[in-house]
Coordinates of C-alpha atoms in Angstrom, one line a residue:
M1 CA 5.8 -5.8 159.8
L2 CA 3.5 -8.6 158.8
P3 CA 4.6 -12.2 159.1
T4 CA 6.5 -13.6 156.1
S5 CA 3.6 -15.9 155.2
A6 CA 1.1 -13.0 155.2
I7 CA 3.4 -10.9 153.0
A8 CA 3.8 -13.9 150.6
A9 CA 0.0 -14.2 150.4
L10 CA -0.4 -10.5 149.6
R11 CA 2.3 -10.7 146.9
E12 CA 0.6 -13.7 145.3
K13 CA -2.8 -11.9 145.3
F14 CA -1.4 -8.5 144.4
P15 CA 1.7 -8.9 142.2
L16 CA 2.6 -5.2 142.2
I17 CA 3.5 -5.4 145.9
T18 CA 6.7 -7.2 144.9
E19 CA 7.7 -4.2 142.8
L20 CA 6.8 -1.8 145.6
M21 CA 8.9 -3.7 148.0
A22 CA 11.9 -3.5 145.6
L23 CA 11.6 0.4 145.9
Q24 CA 11.7 0.8 142.2
P25 CA 9.7 3.6 140.5
L26 CA 6.6 2.3 138.9
S27 CA 3.1 3.3 137.7
W28 CA -0.3 1.7 138.0
F29 CA -3.4 2.9 136.2
N30 CA -6.7 2.3 137.9
P31 CA -9.0 -0.3 136.2
A32 CA -11.9 0.9 138.4
I33 CA -12.0 4.4 137.0
A34 CA -15.6 5.5 136.3
P35 CA -17.4 8.4 134.7
A36 CA -17.4 11.5 137.0
A37 CA -21.2 11.7 137.0
E38 CA -21.3 8.3 138.6
A39 CA -18.2 8.2 140.8
L40 CA -18.6 11.7 142.3
N41 CA -21.5 10.1 144.3
D42 CA -19.0 8.0 146.1
V43 CA -17.5 11.0 147.9
G44 CA -20.5 11.9 150.1
L45 CA -19.9 15.6 149.5
T46 CA -21.4 17.8 146.8
A47 CA -20.7 20.8 144.6
E48 CA -22.9 22.7 147.0
D49 CA -20.6 21.8 149.8
V50 CA -17.6 23.2 147.8
A51 CA -19.6 26.4 147.0
D52 CA -20.3 26.8 150.7
A53 CA -16.6 26.5 151.5
S54 CA -15.8 29.1 148.7
A55 CA -18.4 31.5 150.1
R56 CA -16.9 31.1 153.6
L57 CA -13.4 32.0 152.3
A58 CA -14.9 35.0 150.6
R59 CA -16.5 36.1 153.9
F60 CA -13.1 35.9 155.6
A61 CA -11.3 37.7 152.9
P62 CA -11.5 41.1 154.6
Y63 CA -10.1 39.6 157.8
L64 CA -7.3 37.9 156.0
A65 CA -6.4 41.1 154.1
K66 CA -6.1 43.0 157.4
A67 CA -4.4 40.2 159.4
F68 CA -2.0 39.2 156.7
P69 CA -0.8 42.1 154.6
E70 CA 0.7 39.7 152.1
T71 CA -2.9 38.9 151.0
Q72 CA -3.9 42.5 150.4
A73 CA -3.1 42.4 146.7
S74 CA -5.5 39.6 146.2
G75 CA -8.2 41.1 148.4
G76 CA -7.7 38.5 151.1
I77 CA -8.2 35.5 148.7
I78 CA -5.5 32.8 149.2
E79 CA -4.7 31.7 145.7
S80 CA -1.6 30.9 143.6
P81 CA -0.6 31.5 140.0
V82 CA -0.7 29.0 137.2
V83 CA 2.3 29.4 134.8
P84 CA 3.5 27.7 131.6
L85 CA 6.8 25.8 131.8
P86 CA 8.2 25.7 128.2
A87 CA 11.8 25.2 129.1
M88 CA 11.1 22.5 131.7
Q89 CA 8.9 20.8 129.1
A90 CA 11.8 20.7 126.7
A91 CA 14.2 19.4 129.3
L92 CA 11.8 16.6 130.1
G93 CA 11.4 15.7 126.5
V94 CA 7.7 16.2 126.5
T95 CA 7.0 16.9 122.8
S96 CA 3.2 16.9 122.8
G97 CA 0.7 19.2 124.6
Q98 CA 1.7 22.0 127.0
L99 CA 3.2 21.8 130.5
W100 CA 2.0 24.2 133.3
L101 CA 2.8 24.5 137.0
K102 CA 0.2 25.4 139.7
Q103 CA 2.3 27.3 142.2
D104 CA 0.7 26.4 145.5
S105 CA 4.4 26.5 146.6
H106 CA 3.8 30.3 146.7
L107 CA 0.4 30.5 148.4
P108 CA 0.5 33.3 151.0
I109 CA 0.6 32.8 154.8
S110 CA 2.1 29.3 154.9
G111 CA 3.6 28.7 151.5
S112 CA 2.2 25.3 150.5
I113 CA -1.0 23.6 149.3
K114 CA -1.9 23.2 153.0
A115 CA -2.8 26.9 153.1
R116 CA -5.9 25.8 151.3
G117 CA -7.4 23.1 153.5
G118 CA -5.6 23.9 156.8
I119 CA -6.4 27.6 156.9
Y120 CA -10.0 26.9 155.8
E121 CA -10.7 24.4 158.6
V122 CA -9.4 26.9 161.2
L123 CA -11.5 29.7 159.8
K124 CA -14.6 27.5 159.7
H125 CA -14.1 26.6 163.4
A126 CA -13.5 30.2 164.3
E127 CA -16.6 31.3 162.5
M128 CA -18.8 28.8 164.3
L129 CA -17.4 29.8 167.7
A130 CA -17.8 33.6 166.9
L131 CA -21.3 33.2 165.6
D132 CA -22.4 31.1 168.6
A133 CA -20.9 33.7 171.0
G134 CA -22.6 36.6 169.2
L135 CA -19.2 38.1 168.1
L136 CA -20.3 37.8 164.5
K137 CA -23.7 37.9 162.7
A138 CA -24.7 37.4 159.1
G139 CA -23.6 40.3 156.9
D140 CA -20.8 41.5 159.2
D141 CA -17.4 42.6 157.8
Y142 CA -15.2 39.9 159.2
S143 CA -12.3 42.3 159.5
L144 CA -13.8 43.1 162.9
L145 CA -12.2 39.8 164.1
V146 CA -8.8 41.7 164.1
S147 CA -9.1 42.9 167.7
D148 CA -7.6 42.1 171.1
A149 CA -11.0 41.3 172.5
V150 CA -11.6 38.6 169.8
R151 CA -8.2 37.2 170.3
A152 CA -8.9 36.9 174.0
F153 CA -12.1 35.1 173.2
F154 CA -10.4 32.6 170.9
G155 CA -7.7 32.2 173.5
Q156 CA -10.2 30.2 175.6
Y157 CA -10.0 27.5 172.9
A158 CA -7.3 25.2 171.6
I159 CA -6.5 23.7 168.2
A160 CA -4.3 20.6 167.7
V161 CA -2.9 18.8 164.6
G162 CA -0.4 16.1 163.8
S163 CA 1.8 16.9 160.9
T164 CA 5.1 16.2 159.0
G165 CA 5.4 20.0 158.5
N166 CA 3.3 21.9 156.0
L167 CA -0.1 21.2 157.4
G168 CA 1.3 22.2 160.8
L169 CA 2.5 25.5 159.4
S170 CA -0.9 26.4 158.0
I171 CA -2.9 25.3 161.1
G172 CA -0.4 26.8 163.6
I173 CA 0.1 30.2 161.9
M174 CA -3.6 30.7 161.3
S175 CA -4.7 29.6 164.7
A176 CA -2.1 31.7 166.5
R177 CA -3.0 34.8 164.6
L178 CA -6.7 34.4 165.5
G179 CA -5.7 33.9 169.2
F180 CA -6.2 30.1 169.6
R181 CA -3.8 28.1 171.7
A182 CA -2.3 26.0 169.0
T183 CA -0.3 22.8 169.3
V184 CA 1.4 21.0 166.4
H185 CA 2.5 17.4 167.0
M186 CA 5.4 16.9 164.5
S187 CA 6.9 13.6 163.3
A188 CA 10.6 12.9 163.0
D189 CA 10.4 13.7 159.3
A190 CA 9.6 17.4 159.9
R191 CA 12.3 19.9 159.1
Q192 CA 13.8 22.0 161.9
W193 CA 13.0 25.3 160.2
K194 CA 9.3 24.5 160.2
K195 CA 9.4 23.8 163.9
D196 CA 11.3 27.0 164.5
K197 CA 8.9 29.0 162.4
L198 CA 5.9 27.7 164.3
R199 CA 7.5 28.5 167.6
S200 CA 8.2 32.0 166.4
H201 CA 4.4 32.4 166.0
G202 CA 3.7 31.3 169.6
V203 CA 2.7 27.8 168.6
T204 CA 3.5 24.8 170.9
V205 CA 5.5 22.2 168.9
V206 CA 5.6 18.7 170.3
E207 CA 8.3 16.5 168.6
Y208 CA 8.3 12.8 168.2
A209 CA 11.1 10.4 167.2
T210 CA 8.6 8.3 165.2
D211 CA 6.5 8.8 162.1
Y212 CA 3.5 10.8 161.0
S213 CA 0.8 8.3 162.3
V214 CA 2.1 8.6 165.9
A215 CA 2.0 12.4 165.8
V216 CA -1.5 12.4 164.5
E217 CA -2.7 10.0 167.2
A218 CA -1.1 12.1 169.9
G219 CA -2.9 15.2 168.6
R220 CA -6.2 13.2 168.5
R221 CA -5.7 12.1 172.2
Q222 CA -5.0 15.7 173.2
A223 CA -8.3 16.8 171.8
E224 CA -10.2 13.9 173.2
N225 CA -9.1 14.9 176.7
N226 CA -9.9 18.6 176.3
P227 CA -13.5 19.6 175.3
S228 CA -12.3 23.1 174.3
C229 CA -9.7 21.6 171.9
H230 CA -10.5 21.2 168.2
F231 CA -8.5 18.5 166.5
V232 CA -7.7 18.9 162.8
D233 CA -7.8 15.3 161.5
D234 CA -5.6 15.1 158.4
E235 CA -6.7 11.6 157.8
N236 CA -10.4 12.0 157.8
S237 CA -11.5 15.7 157.9
H238 CA -14.2 16.7 155.5
D239 CA -13.5 20.4 156.2
L240 CA -9.8 20.1 155.1
F241 CA -11.0 18.2 152.0
L242 CA -13.5 20.9 151.0
G243 CA -10.9 23.7 151.6
Y244 CA -8.7 21.9 149.0
A245 CA -11.6 21.3 146.7
V246 CA -12.2 25.1 146.2
A247 CA -9.1 25.0 143.9
G248 CA -11.1 23.3 141.1
Q249 CA -13.3 26.2 140.1
R250 CA -10.5 28.7 140.6
L251 CA -8.2 26.8 138.3
K252 CA -11.0 26.6 135.7
A253 CA -11.2 30.4 135.8
Q254 CA -7.4 30.7 135.5
F255 CA -7.3 28.5 132.5
A256 CA -10.1 30.3 130.8
A257 CA -8.3 33.6 131.4
N258 CA -5.2 32.1 129.8
G259 CA -7.1 30.7 126.8
V260 CA -6.5 27.0 127.8
A261 CA -9.3 24.8 126.6
V262 CA -10.2 21.7 128.7
D263 CA -12.7 19.3 127.1
A264 CA -12.9 15.9 125.6
A265 CA -10.6 16.9 122.7
H266 CA -8.3 18.9 125.0
P267 CA -7.8 16.7 128.1
L268 CA -6.2 18.0 131.2
F269 CA -3.7 15.7 133.1
V270 CA -3.0 16.9 136.7
Y271 CA -0.1 15.4 138.6
L272 CA -0.4 15.7 142.4
P273 CA 2.2 14.8 145.1
C274 CA 0.5 12.5 147.6
G275 CA 1.1 11.9 151.3
V276 CA -1.8 10.9 153.5
G277 CA -4.1 11.9 150.6
G278 CA -6.2 14.8 151.9
G279 CA -4.7 17.5 149.9
P280 CA -4.5 15.8 146.5
G281 CA -7.8 14.1 147.1
G282 CA -9.6 17.3 147.9
V283 CA -8.1 19.1 144.9
A284 CA -8.9 16.1 142.6
F285 CA -12.5 16.2 143.8
G286 CA -12.7 19.9 143.0
L287 CA -11.2 19.3 139.6
K288 CA -13.6 16.5 138.8
L289 CA -16.5 18.8 139.7
A290 CA -15.1 21.6 137.5
F291 CA -14.0 19.6 134.5
G292 CA -15.7 16.2 134.7
D293 CA -14.2 13.4 132.6
A294 CA -12.0 15.9 130.7
V295 CA -9.6 15.9 133.7
H296 CA -7.4 13.0 134.6
C297 CA -5.7 13.0 138.0
V298 CA -2.5 11.1 138.9
F299 CA -1.1 10.8 142.4
V300 CA 2.7 10.5 142.8
E301 CA 4.4 9.2 145.9
P302 CA 7.9 8.4 147.0
T303 CA 9.1 4.8 146.5
H304 CA 9.7 4.6 150.2
S305 CA 6.1 5.9 151.1
P306 CA 3.6 4.6 148.5
C307 CA 0.8 4.4 151.0
M308 CA -2.2 5.5 148.9
L309 CA -1.1 3.3 145.9
L310 CA -0.8 0.4 148.3
G311 CA -4.2 1.0 149.9
V312 CA -6.2 1.6 146.7
Y313 CA -4.5 -1.2 144.7
T314 CA -5.2 -3.8 147.4
G315 CA -8.5 -2.4 148.4
L316 CA -7.4 -2.4 152.0
H317 CA -7.0 1.4 152.2
D318 CA -6.1 2.4 155.8
G319 CA -6.1 -1.3 156.7
I320 CA -2.5 -1.6 155.5
S321 CA 0.7 0.4 155.9
V322 CA 3.9 0.4 153.9
Q323 CA 5.8 -0.6 157.0
E324 CA 3.7 -3.8 157.2
I325 CA 5.2 -5.0 153.9
G326 CA 8.7 -4.0 154.9
I327 CA 9.0 -0.5 153.4
D328 CA 10.7 2.0 155.8
N329 CA 8.7 5.2 155.0
L330 CA 11.9 7.2 155.1
T331 CA 12.1 9.8 152.4
A332 CA 13.6 13.3 151.7
A333 CA 10.0 14.3 150.6
D334 CA 9.0 15.1 154.2
G335 CA 5.5 16.2 153.4
L336 CA 4.9 12.8 151.7
A337 CA 6.4 10.6 154.4
V338 CA 3.2 8.8 155.4
G339 CA 2.9 5.1 155.9
R340 CA -0.8 4.6 156.2
P341 CA -3.2 6.5 153.8
S342 CA -6.5 8.3 154.6
G343 CA -9.2 5.7 154.5
F344 CA -11.8 8.4 153.8
V345 CA -9.9 9.7 150.7
G346 CA -8.9 6.3 149.4
R347 CA -12.5 5.0 149.4
A348 CA -14.2 8.3 148.4
M349 CA -11.8 8.9 145.4
Q350 CA -11.0 5.3 144.3
R351 CA -13.0 5.5 141.1
L352 CA -12.0 9.1 140.3
I353 CA -8.2 8.9 140.3
D354 CA -6.8 7.7 137.0
G355 CA -3.4 6.5 138.2
Y356 CA -0.6 6.4 140.6
A357 CA 3.2 6.6 140.2
T358 CA 6.2 6.4 142.5
V359 CA 9.5 8.3 142.4
T360 CA 12.9 8.0 144.1
D361 CA 14.4 10.6 146.3
E362 CA 17.3 11.0 143.8
E363 CA 14.9 11.7 141.0
L364 CA 13.1 14.4 143.2
Y365 CA 16.4 16.2 143.6
R366 CA 17.2 15.9 139.9
L367 CA 13.7 17.3 139.1
L368 CA 14.0 20.3 141.4
A369 CA 17.5 21.1 140.1
T370 CA 16.2 20.9 136.5
L371 CA 13.2 23.2 137.3
E372 CA 15.6 25.7 138.9
Q373 CA 18.0 25.6 135.9
T374 CA 15.3 25.8 133.3
Q375 CA 12.7 28.1 134.8
G376 CA 14.4 29.7 137.8
L377 CA 11.8 28.2 140.1
R378 CA 12.7 26.6 143.4
L379 CA 10.5 24.0 145.0
E380 CA 11.1 21.6 147.9
P381 CA 11.6 17.9 147.1
S382 CA 8.1 16.7 147.7
A383 CA 6.7 19.5 145.6
V384 CA 8.2 18.4 142.4
A385 CA 7.0 14.8 142.7
G386 CA 4.2 15.4 140.1
F387 CA 6.7 15.7 137.3
A388 CA 7.4 12.0 137.7
G389 CA 3.9 11.2 136.7
I390 CA 4.1 12.6 133.2
A391 CA 6.2 9.9 131.5
P392 CA 3.8 7.1 132.5
V393 CA 0.8 9.0 131.2
L394 CA 2.6 9.7 127.9
A395 CA 3.3 5.9 127.5
A396 CA -0.2 4.7 128.5
P397 CA -2.1 3.4 125.5
Q398 CA -5.5 4.7 126.8
Y399 CA -4.4 8.4 126.5
Q400 CA -2.8 8.4 123.1
Q401 CA -5.7 9.9 121.1
H402 CA -5.5 13.5 122.3
L403 CA -2.0 13.9 123.7
E404 CA -1.1 16.5 121.0
T405 CA -3.9 18.8 122.4
A406 CA -3.5 17.9 126.1
T407 CA -2.5 20.2 128.9
H408 CA -0.2 18.7 131.6
L409 CA -0.4 20.5 135.0
V410 CA 2.0 19.7 137.8
W411 CA 0.7 20.8 141.2
G412 CA 3.7 22.4 143.0
T413 CA 2.9 22.0 146.6
G414 CA 5.5 23.8 148.6
G415 CA 8.9 25.5 148.8
S416 CA 8.6 29.3 148.9
M417 CA 9.3 29.4 152.7
V418 CA 12.2 27.0 152.7
P419 CA 15.3 28.9 154.1
Q420 CA 17.7 29.9 151.4
E421 CA 20.6 27.9 152.7
E422 CA 18.5 24.7 152.8
M423 CA 17.1 25.3 149.4
A424 CA 20.6 25.9 148.1
A425 CA 21.6 22.5 149.5
Y426 CA 18.6 20.8 147.7
V427 CA 19.6 22.4 144.4
A428 CA 23.3 21.5 144.9
R429 CA 22.5 17.9 145.5
G430 CA 20.2 17.8 142.5
R431 CA 22.8 19.4 140.2
A432 CA 25.4 16.8 141.5
L433 CA 23.0 14.0 140.6
L434 CA 22.4 15.5 137.2
A435 CA 26.1 15.8 136.5
A436 CA 26.8 12.3 137.7
G437 CA 24.1 11.0 135.3
A438 CA 25.5 12.9 132.4
A439 CA 29.1 11.7 133.0

């Protein structure tokens, strides 16, 4: 924690810090937002980079369809449905526009948004190794990678990652299936069932009693000491970012198929749960490439872990953590329990993200219970955070003109793999909080 005098100086310069320290839900809209045509240049990546990532995923589709039968129906393409939420919209009292859910909670293989970036980075690394070794050549059917000989080849190499849970699942499951020696360094926030699932796939899980940043640093050190080990850097990886960004054009096609217009007169508001920032940052980049200024992205974080808001608001990015201003980084939203944001994402996307909001753990439980009651959908606590961003947008003066014709899309980031008994406990707690509020 910073000295009292340093915190006082920060609070004087950045008044919102006082509200963050009080752990009360709040919102902040970015005064530095800029036209997409200008601000996309800040990122250092291009539409061509995203197209390259999309093409790589298409090349791997035959392999994925063979290695993971659950992807056969989609031809090996890892994608999630987008569904309307009329009953949830009514329960939230949203009377204008239309509310939708992007169900990354139900992505195949690892059941969360991390199946996009995490699996993509592992596949890119595997492709590079296989091409260099002559196991693959241009034009090959990548399903040939499903063989004992290829698994033995990849077994010479290791992959490591630090994670609160969902990224570890995607990296670990994909790496182990290919044959890599995978190690996931997991913080104290990680759920036991996620550790158990990884171990059932033959992944080495190293547990820490401390938070996410320590787990990431441990994974980084492992890779530095082993030239055959590839470290997946959740804080800075461009490959992760590009894997997430592929979602933009795919969502554009899904909305077109559903007759949903997105343009200046029909704005799209997308609400993304945010931890270290790689997942929501990459998705937002893809969305901005796909929809330009017609899309407005809002990041939502727990009141106990508002690291991206703190970093962008102060301009300090990864130079400050929530712990340094006395916030404990302890939240039921395990995937969002991050104290220090990605400096890469914060700087790259600082003129492309419209706003930020925070949400209490209690509200997360109420939201997941409401979603279950109204739509029969079950998401984990962190995955419903986006719903808390809607009310601030509806109240913001700058968005009033086209709210009647707006589309609101909550990005549901995980939950389909949560064990039934644990999910039932989440829902029960949410229902109890709803009942207490109604009493």
